[in-house]
Short mmCIF file of C-alpha atoms in Angstrom, two decimals:
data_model
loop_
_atom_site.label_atom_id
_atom_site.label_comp_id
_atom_site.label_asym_id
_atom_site.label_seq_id
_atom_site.Cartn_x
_atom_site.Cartn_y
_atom_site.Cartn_z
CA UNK A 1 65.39 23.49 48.39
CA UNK A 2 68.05 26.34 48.95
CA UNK A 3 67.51 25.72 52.98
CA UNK A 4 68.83 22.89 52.83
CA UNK A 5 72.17 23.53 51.43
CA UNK A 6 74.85 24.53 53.72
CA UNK A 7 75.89 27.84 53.70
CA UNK A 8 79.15 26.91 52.82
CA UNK A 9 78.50 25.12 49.75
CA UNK A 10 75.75 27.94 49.02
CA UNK A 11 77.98 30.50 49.14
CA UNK A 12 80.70 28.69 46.85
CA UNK A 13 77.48 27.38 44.68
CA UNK A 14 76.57 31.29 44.21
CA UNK A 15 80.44 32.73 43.65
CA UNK A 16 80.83 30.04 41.38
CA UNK A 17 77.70 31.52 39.14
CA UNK A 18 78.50 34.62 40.01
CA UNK A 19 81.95 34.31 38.27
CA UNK A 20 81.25 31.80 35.53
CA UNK A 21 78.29 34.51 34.65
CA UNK A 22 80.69 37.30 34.25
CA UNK A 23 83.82 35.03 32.86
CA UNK A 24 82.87 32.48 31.23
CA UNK A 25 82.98 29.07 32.51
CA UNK A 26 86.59 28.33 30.47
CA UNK A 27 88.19 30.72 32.33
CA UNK A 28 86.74 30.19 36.07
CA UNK A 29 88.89 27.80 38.01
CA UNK A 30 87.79 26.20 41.74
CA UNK A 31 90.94 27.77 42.72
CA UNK A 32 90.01 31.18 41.50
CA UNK A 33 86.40 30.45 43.82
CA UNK A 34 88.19 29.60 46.89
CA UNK A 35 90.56 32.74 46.73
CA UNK A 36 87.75 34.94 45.88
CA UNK A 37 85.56 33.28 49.00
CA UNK A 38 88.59 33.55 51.13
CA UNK A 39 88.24 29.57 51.54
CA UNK A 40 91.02 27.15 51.68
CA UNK A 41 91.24 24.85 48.66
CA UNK A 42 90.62 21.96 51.01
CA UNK A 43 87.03 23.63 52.03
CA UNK A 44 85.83 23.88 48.54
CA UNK A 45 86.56 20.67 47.68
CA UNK A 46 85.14 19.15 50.87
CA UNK A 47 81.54 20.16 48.76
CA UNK A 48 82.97 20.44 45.52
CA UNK A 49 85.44 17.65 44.22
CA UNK A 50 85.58 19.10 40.88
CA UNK A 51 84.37 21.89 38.89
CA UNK A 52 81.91 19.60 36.88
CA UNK A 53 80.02 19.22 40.24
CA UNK A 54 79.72 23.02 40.75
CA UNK A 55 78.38 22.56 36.79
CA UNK A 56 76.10 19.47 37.09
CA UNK A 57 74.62 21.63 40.80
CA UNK A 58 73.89 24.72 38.86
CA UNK A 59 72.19 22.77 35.99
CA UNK A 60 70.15 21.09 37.92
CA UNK A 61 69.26 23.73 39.91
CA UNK A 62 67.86 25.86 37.46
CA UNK A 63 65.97 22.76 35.76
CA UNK A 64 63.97 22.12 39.38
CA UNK A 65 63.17 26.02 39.13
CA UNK A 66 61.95 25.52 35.66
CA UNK A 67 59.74 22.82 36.79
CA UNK A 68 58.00 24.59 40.24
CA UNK A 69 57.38 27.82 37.40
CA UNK A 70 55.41 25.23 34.83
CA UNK A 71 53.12 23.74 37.61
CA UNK A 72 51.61 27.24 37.65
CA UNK A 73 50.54 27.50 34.22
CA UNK A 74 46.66 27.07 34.62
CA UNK A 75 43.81 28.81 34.73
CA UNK A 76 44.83 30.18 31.11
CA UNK A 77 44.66 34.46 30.48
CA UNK A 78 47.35 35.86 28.25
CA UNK A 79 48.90 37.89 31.39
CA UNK A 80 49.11 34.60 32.92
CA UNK A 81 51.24 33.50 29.67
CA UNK A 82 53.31 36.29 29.75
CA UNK A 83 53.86 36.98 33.22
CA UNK A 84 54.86 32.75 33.44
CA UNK A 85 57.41 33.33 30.51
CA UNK A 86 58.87 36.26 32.02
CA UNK A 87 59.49 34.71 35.38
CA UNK A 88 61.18 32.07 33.29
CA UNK A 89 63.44 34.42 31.98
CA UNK A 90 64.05 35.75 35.07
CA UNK A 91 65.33 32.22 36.20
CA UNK A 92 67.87 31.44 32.82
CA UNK A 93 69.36 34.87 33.05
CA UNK A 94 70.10 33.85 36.60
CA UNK A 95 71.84 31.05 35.25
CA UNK A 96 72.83 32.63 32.21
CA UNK A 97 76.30 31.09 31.58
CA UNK A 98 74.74 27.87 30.76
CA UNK A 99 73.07 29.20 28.05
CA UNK A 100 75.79 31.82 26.74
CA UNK A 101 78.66 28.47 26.89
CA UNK A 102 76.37 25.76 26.54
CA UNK A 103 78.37 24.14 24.14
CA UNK A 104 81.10 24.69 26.85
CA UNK A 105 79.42 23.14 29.69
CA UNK A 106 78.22 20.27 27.52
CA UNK A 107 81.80 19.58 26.88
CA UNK A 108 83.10 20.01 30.18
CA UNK A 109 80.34 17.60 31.57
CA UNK A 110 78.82 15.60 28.40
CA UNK A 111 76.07 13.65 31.02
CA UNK A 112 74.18 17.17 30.70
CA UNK A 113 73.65 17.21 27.06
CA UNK A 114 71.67 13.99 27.21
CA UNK A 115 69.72 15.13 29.97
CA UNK A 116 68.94 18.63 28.19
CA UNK A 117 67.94 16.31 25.07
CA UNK A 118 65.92 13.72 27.12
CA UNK A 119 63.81 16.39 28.41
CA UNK A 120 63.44 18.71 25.08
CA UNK A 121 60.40 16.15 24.79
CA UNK A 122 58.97 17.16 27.74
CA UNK A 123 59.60 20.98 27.24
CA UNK A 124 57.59 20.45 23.58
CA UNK A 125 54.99 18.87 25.38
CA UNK A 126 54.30 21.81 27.83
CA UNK A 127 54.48 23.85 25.38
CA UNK A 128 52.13 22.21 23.07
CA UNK A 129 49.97 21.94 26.08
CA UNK A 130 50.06 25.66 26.73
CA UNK A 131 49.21 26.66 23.26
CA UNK A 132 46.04 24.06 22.94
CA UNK A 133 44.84 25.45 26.36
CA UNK A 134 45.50 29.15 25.22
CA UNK A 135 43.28 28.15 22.06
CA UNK A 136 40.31 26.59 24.17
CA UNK A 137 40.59 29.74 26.54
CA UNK A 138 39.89 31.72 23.30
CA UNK A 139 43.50 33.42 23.60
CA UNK A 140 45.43 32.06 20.58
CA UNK A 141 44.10 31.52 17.24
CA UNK A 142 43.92 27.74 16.39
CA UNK A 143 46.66 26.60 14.50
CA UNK A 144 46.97 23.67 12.28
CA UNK A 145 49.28 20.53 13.55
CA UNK A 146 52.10 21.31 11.35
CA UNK A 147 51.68 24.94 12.27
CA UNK A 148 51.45 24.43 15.93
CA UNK A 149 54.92 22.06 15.59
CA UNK A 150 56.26 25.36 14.19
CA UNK A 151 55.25 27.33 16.88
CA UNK A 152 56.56 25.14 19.16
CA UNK A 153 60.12 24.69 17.68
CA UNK A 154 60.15 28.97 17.62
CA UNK A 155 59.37 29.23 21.12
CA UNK A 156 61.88 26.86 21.61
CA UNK A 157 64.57 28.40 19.84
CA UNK A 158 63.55 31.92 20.74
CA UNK A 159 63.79 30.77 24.60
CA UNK A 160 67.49 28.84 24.37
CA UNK A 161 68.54 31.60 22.50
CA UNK A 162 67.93 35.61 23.64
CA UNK A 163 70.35 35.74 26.13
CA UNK A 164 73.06 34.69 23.45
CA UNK A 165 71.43 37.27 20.67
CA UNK A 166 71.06 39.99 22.69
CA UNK A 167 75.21 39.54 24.55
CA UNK A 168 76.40 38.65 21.00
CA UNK A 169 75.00 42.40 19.67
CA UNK A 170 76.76 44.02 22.78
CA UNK A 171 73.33 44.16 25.02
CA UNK A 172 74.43 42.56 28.26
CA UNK A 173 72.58 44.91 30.81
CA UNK A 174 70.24 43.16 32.17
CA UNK A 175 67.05 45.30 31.67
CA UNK A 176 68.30 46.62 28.26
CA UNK A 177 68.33 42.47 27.61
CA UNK A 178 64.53 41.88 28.60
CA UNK A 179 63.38 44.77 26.62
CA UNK A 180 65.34 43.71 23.76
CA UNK A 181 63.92 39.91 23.74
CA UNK A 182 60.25 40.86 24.77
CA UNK A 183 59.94 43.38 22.22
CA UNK A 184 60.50 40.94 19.77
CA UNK A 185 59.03 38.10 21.86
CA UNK A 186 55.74 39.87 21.95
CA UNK A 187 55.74 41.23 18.23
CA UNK A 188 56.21 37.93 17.45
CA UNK A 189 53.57 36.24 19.36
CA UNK A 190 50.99 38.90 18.23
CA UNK A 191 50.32 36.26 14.85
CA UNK A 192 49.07 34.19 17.48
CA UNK A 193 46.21 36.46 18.84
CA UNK A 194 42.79 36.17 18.78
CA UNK A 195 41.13 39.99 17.98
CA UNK A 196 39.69 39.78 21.41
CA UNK A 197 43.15 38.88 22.84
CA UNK A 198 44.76 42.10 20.81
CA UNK A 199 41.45 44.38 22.66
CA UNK A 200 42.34 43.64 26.28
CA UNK A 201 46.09 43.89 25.82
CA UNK A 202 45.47 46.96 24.67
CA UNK A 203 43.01 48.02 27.26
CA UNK A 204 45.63 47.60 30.00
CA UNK B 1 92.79 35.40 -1.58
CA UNK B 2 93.76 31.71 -0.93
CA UNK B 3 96.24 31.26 -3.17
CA UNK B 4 97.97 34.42 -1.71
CA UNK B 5 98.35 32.56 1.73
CA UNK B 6 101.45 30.86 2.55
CA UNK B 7 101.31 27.03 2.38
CA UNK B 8 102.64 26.62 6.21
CA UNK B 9 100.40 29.23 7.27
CA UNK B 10 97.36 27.75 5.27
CA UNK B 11 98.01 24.33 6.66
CA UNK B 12 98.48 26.13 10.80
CA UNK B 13 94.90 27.69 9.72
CA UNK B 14 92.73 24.77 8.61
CA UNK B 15 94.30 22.71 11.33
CA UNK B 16 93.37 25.29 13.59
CA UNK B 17 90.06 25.39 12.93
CA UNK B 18 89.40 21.61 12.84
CA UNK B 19 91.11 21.54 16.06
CA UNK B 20 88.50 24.68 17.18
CA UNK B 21 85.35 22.71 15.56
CA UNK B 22 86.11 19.97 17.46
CA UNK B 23 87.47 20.99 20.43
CA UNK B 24 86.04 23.98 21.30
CA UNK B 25 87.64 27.21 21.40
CA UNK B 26 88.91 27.17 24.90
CA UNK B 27 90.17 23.64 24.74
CA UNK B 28 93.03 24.11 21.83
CA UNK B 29 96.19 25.48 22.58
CA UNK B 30 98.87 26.84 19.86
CA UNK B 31 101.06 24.04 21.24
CA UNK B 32 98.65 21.19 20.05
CA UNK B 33 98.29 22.93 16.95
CA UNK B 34 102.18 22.91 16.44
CA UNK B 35 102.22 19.59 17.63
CA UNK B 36 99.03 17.92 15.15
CA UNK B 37 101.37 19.47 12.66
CA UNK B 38 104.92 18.49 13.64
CA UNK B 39 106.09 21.77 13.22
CA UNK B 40 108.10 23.95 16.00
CA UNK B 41 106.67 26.11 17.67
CA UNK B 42 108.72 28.58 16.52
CA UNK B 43 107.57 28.02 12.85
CA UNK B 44 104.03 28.67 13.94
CA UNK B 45 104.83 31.43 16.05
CA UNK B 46 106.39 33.13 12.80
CA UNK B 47 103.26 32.86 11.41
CA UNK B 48 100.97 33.68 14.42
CA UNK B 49 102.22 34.96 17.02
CA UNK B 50 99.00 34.34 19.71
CA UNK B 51 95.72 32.50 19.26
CA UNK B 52 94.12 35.39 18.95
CA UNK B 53 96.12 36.42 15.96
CA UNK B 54 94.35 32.75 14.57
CA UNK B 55 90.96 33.72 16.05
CA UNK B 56 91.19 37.32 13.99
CA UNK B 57 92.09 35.56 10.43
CA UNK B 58 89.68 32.72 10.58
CA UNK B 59 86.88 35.19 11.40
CA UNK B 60 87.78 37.93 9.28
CA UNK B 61 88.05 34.60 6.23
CA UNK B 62 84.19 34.09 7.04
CA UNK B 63 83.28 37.85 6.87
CA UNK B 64 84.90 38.33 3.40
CA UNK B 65 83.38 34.60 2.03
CA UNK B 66 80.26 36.26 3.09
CA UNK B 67 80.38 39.38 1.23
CA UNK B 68 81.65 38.31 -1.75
CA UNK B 69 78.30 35.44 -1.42
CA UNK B 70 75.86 38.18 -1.09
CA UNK B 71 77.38 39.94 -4.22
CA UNK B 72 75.44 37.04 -6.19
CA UNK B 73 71.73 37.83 -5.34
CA UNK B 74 70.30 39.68 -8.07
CA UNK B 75 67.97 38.23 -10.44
CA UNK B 76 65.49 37.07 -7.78
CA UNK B 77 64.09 33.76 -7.48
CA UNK B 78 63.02 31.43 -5.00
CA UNK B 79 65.73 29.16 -6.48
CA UNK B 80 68.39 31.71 -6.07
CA UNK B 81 67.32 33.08 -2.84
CA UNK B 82 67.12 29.49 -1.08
CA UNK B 83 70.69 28.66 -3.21
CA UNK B 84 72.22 31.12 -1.93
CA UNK B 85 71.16 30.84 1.60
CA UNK B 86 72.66 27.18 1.11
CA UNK B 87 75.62 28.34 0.57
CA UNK B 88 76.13 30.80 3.36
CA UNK B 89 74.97 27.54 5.47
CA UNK B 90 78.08 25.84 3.90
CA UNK B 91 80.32 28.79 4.74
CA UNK B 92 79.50 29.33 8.38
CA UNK B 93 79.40 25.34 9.53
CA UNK B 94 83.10 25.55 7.79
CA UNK B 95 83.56 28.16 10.43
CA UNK B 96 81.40 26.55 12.80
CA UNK B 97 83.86 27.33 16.13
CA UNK B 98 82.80 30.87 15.35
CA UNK B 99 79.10 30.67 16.22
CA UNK B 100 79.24 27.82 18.50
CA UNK B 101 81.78 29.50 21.16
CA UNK B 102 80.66 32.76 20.07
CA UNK B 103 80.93 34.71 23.78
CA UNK B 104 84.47 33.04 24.25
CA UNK B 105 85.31 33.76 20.70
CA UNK B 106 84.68 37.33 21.49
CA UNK B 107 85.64 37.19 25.97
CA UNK B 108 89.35 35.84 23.75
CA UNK B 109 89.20 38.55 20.72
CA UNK B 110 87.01 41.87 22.17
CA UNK B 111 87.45 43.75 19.49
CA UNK B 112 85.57 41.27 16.86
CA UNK B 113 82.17 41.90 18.93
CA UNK B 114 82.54 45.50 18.15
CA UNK B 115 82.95 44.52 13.72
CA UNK B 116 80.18 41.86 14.39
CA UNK B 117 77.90 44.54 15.97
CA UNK B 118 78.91 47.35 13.34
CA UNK B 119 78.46 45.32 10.29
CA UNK B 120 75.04 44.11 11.76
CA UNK B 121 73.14 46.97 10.34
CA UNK B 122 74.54 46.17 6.80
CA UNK B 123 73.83 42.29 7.31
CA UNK B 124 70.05 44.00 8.19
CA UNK B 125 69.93 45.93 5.46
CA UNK B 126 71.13 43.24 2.93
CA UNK B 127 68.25 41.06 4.08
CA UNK B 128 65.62 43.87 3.95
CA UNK B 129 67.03 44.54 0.21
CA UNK B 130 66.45 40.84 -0.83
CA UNK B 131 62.82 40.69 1.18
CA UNK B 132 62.14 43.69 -1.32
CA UNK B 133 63.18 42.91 -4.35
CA UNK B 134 61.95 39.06 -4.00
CA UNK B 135 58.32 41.10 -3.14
CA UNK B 136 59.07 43.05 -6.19
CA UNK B 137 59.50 39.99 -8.20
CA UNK B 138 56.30 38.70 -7.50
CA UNK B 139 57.78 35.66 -4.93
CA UNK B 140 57.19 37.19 -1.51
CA UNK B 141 54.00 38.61 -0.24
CA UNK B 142 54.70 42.57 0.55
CA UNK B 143 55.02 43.11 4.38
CA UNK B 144 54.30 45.98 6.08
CA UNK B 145 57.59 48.21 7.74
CA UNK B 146 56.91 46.93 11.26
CA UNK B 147 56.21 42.79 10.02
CA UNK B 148 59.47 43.39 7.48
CA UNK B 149 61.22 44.37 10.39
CA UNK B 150 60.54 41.34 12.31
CA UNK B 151 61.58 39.02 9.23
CA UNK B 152 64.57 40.28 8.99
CA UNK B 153 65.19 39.98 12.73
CA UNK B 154 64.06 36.49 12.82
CA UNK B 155 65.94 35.66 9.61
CA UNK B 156 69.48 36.94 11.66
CA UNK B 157 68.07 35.20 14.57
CA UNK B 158 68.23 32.24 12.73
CA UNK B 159 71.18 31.98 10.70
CA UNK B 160 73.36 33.02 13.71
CA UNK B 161 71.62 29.95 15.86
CA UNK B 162 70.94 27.28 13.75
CA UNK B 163 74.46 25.28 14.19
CA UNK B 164 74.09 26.05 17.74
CA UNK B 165 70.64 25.03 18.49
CA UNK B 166 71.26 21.45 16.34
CA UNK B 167 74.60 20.70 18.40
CA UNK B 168 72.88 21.34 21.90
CA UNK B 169 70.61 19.29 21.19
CA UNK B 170 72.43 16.29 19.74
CA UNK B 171 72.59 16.65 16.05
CA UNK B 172 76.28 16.93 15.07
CA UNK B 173 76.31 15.51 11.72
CA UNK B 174 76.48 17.78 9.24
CA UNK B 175 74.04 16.44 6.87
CA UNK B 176 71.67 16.15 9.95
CA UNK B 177 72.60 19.62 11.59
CA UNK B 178 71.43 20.88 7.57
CA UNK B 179 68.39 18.94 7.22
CA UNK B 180 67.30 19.61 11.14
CA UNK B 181 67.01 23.78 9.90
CA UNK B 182 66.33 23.54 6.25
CA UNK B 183 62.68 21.46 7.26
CA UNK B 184 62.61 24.79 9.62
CA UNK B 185 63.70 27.53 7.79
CA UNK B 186 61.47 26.38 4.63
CA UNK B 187 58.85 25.47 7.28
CA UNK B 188 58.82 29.26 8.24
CA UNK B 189 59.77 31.18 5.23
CA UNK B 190 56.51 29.57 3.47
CA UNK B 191 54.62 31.97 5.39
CA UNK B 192 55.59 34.83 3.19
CA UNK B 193 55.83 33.29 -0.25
CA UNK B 194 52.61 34.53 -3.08
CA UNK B 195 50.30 31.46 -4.05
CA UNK B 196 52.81 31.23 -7.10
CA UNK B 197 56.25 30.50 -5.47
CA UNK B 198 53.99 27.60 -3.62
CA UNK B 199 53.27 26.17 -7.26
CA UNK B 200 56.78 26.75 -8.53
CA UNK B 201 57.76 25.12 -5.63
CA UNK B 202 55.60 22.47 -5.97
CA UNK B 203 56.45 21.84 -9.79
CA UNK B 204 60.17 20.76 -8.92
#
């Protein structure tokens, strides 16, 4: 995908991240991009009409990541689980101003929220899907339906939401954010475990 | 402490933060407040001198709402507990611009992450202190340190997200946005009632 892209509009696409990351996407302006890239005005918006383009590019972007990452998720082990989430954390905080202004970029480009809503379906799905195949692998524990739609909705909520937590408590650092969400991401999952799951964790 | 307030400067606050609810933080100037009002500028800026004056009072409103809620948790019931977490719902979604543009609230006011960071320990500690006394009361199961710690993560986790979470993913509504997390939140929180709070539950 990225070969594609001129380098132009890659470079702008990455700034643009780059500063919307680090400012906040209220107070980045294409202006601001094309001084910063040393760019005329006219260059930017030769790939970028407006700043809800640079938005929609981004968004999409990371969703096509998110969807190469979940073809992987087969032959189930619980490193396979974990090592899948974490490269899917690796990928938001990449992109991490959509989730720290969400409300912000929904706003600024409302098309996006009913995309992100049309697809929440799909995301329980997978997710579901994981969990029933981590139960038949003998990882998880088997949950009841109305348990497992819990599970679902947490894992949900826990993976829109570290980045925001962890900023919000004055943990931005990057590493310092992983270890903050996967020590509570993995405590948490633990009720999940089958005893024989808990044994090889621990042998590694 | 609202009776104190001066009417103009009452009436520049709660159009302020309709304005912020439904705008978004980023998207409301003092001028459109001054002008939803008819009032001159000047009149407003006797009473607040720069948004972030606003910002400071609205948030610092919440806060003390907040504390003088938790004051009321004492004799320990399921009733009261869930009441009273009602009611903090009712607070923040008054104050819903706070938690919904959270990182611009603070990238505006800096010095508000720093009080929201410092008085998280006490907001932990108030929640630990309820977990406690509703285990000593016979309506939660005990926990060990490490699971207790987790609850009361999870319990933060949650009432800092839940407007957010509902919004980005459609539900605006307020009597939606509260149903969508109460099915949750009493979804959850069953998990560590005793056998008995089930059947008082049950009974109503």
């Amino acid at each position: 995908m990225f070969t594609k892209i001129h380098p132009t509009k890659r470079k702008i696409l990455d700034k643009a991240l780059e500063l919307f990351n680090e400012n906040g996407l209220a107070n980045v302006t294409l202006r601001q991009i094309a001084l910063e890239l040393e760019i005329s005005q006219g260059n930017l918006n030769y790939h970028f009409k407006k700043k809800e383009e640079l938005i929609e590019f981004l968004y999409f972007e990371l969703f096509q990541q998110g969807e190469e990452n979940e073809r992987e998720i087969r032959n189930f082990t619980i490193w396979d689980f974990l090592q899948s989430y974490i490269a899917g954390m690796e990928q938001l905080y990449t992109y991490r101003f959509l989730l720290l202004d969400m409300e912000q970029v929904f706003r600024e480009v409302p098309s996006l929220r009913d995309h992100f809503i049309s697809i929440s379906k799909f995301r329980d799905e997978a997710y579901t899907k994981a969990y029933l195949l981590g139960a038949a692998c003998g990882v998880f524990k088997p949950l009841k339906k109305e348990e497992l739609k819990i599970w679902v909705e947490t894992i949900r909520l826990l993976g829109d939401s570290w980045i925001t937590h962890a900023h919000r408590y004055g943990i931005t650092e990057k590493a310092a954010v992983f270890e903050n969400h996967l020590g509570y991401f993995e405590h948490w999952l633990r009720n999940y475990y089958m005893e024989t799951t808990k044994a090889e964790l621990n042998k590694r």
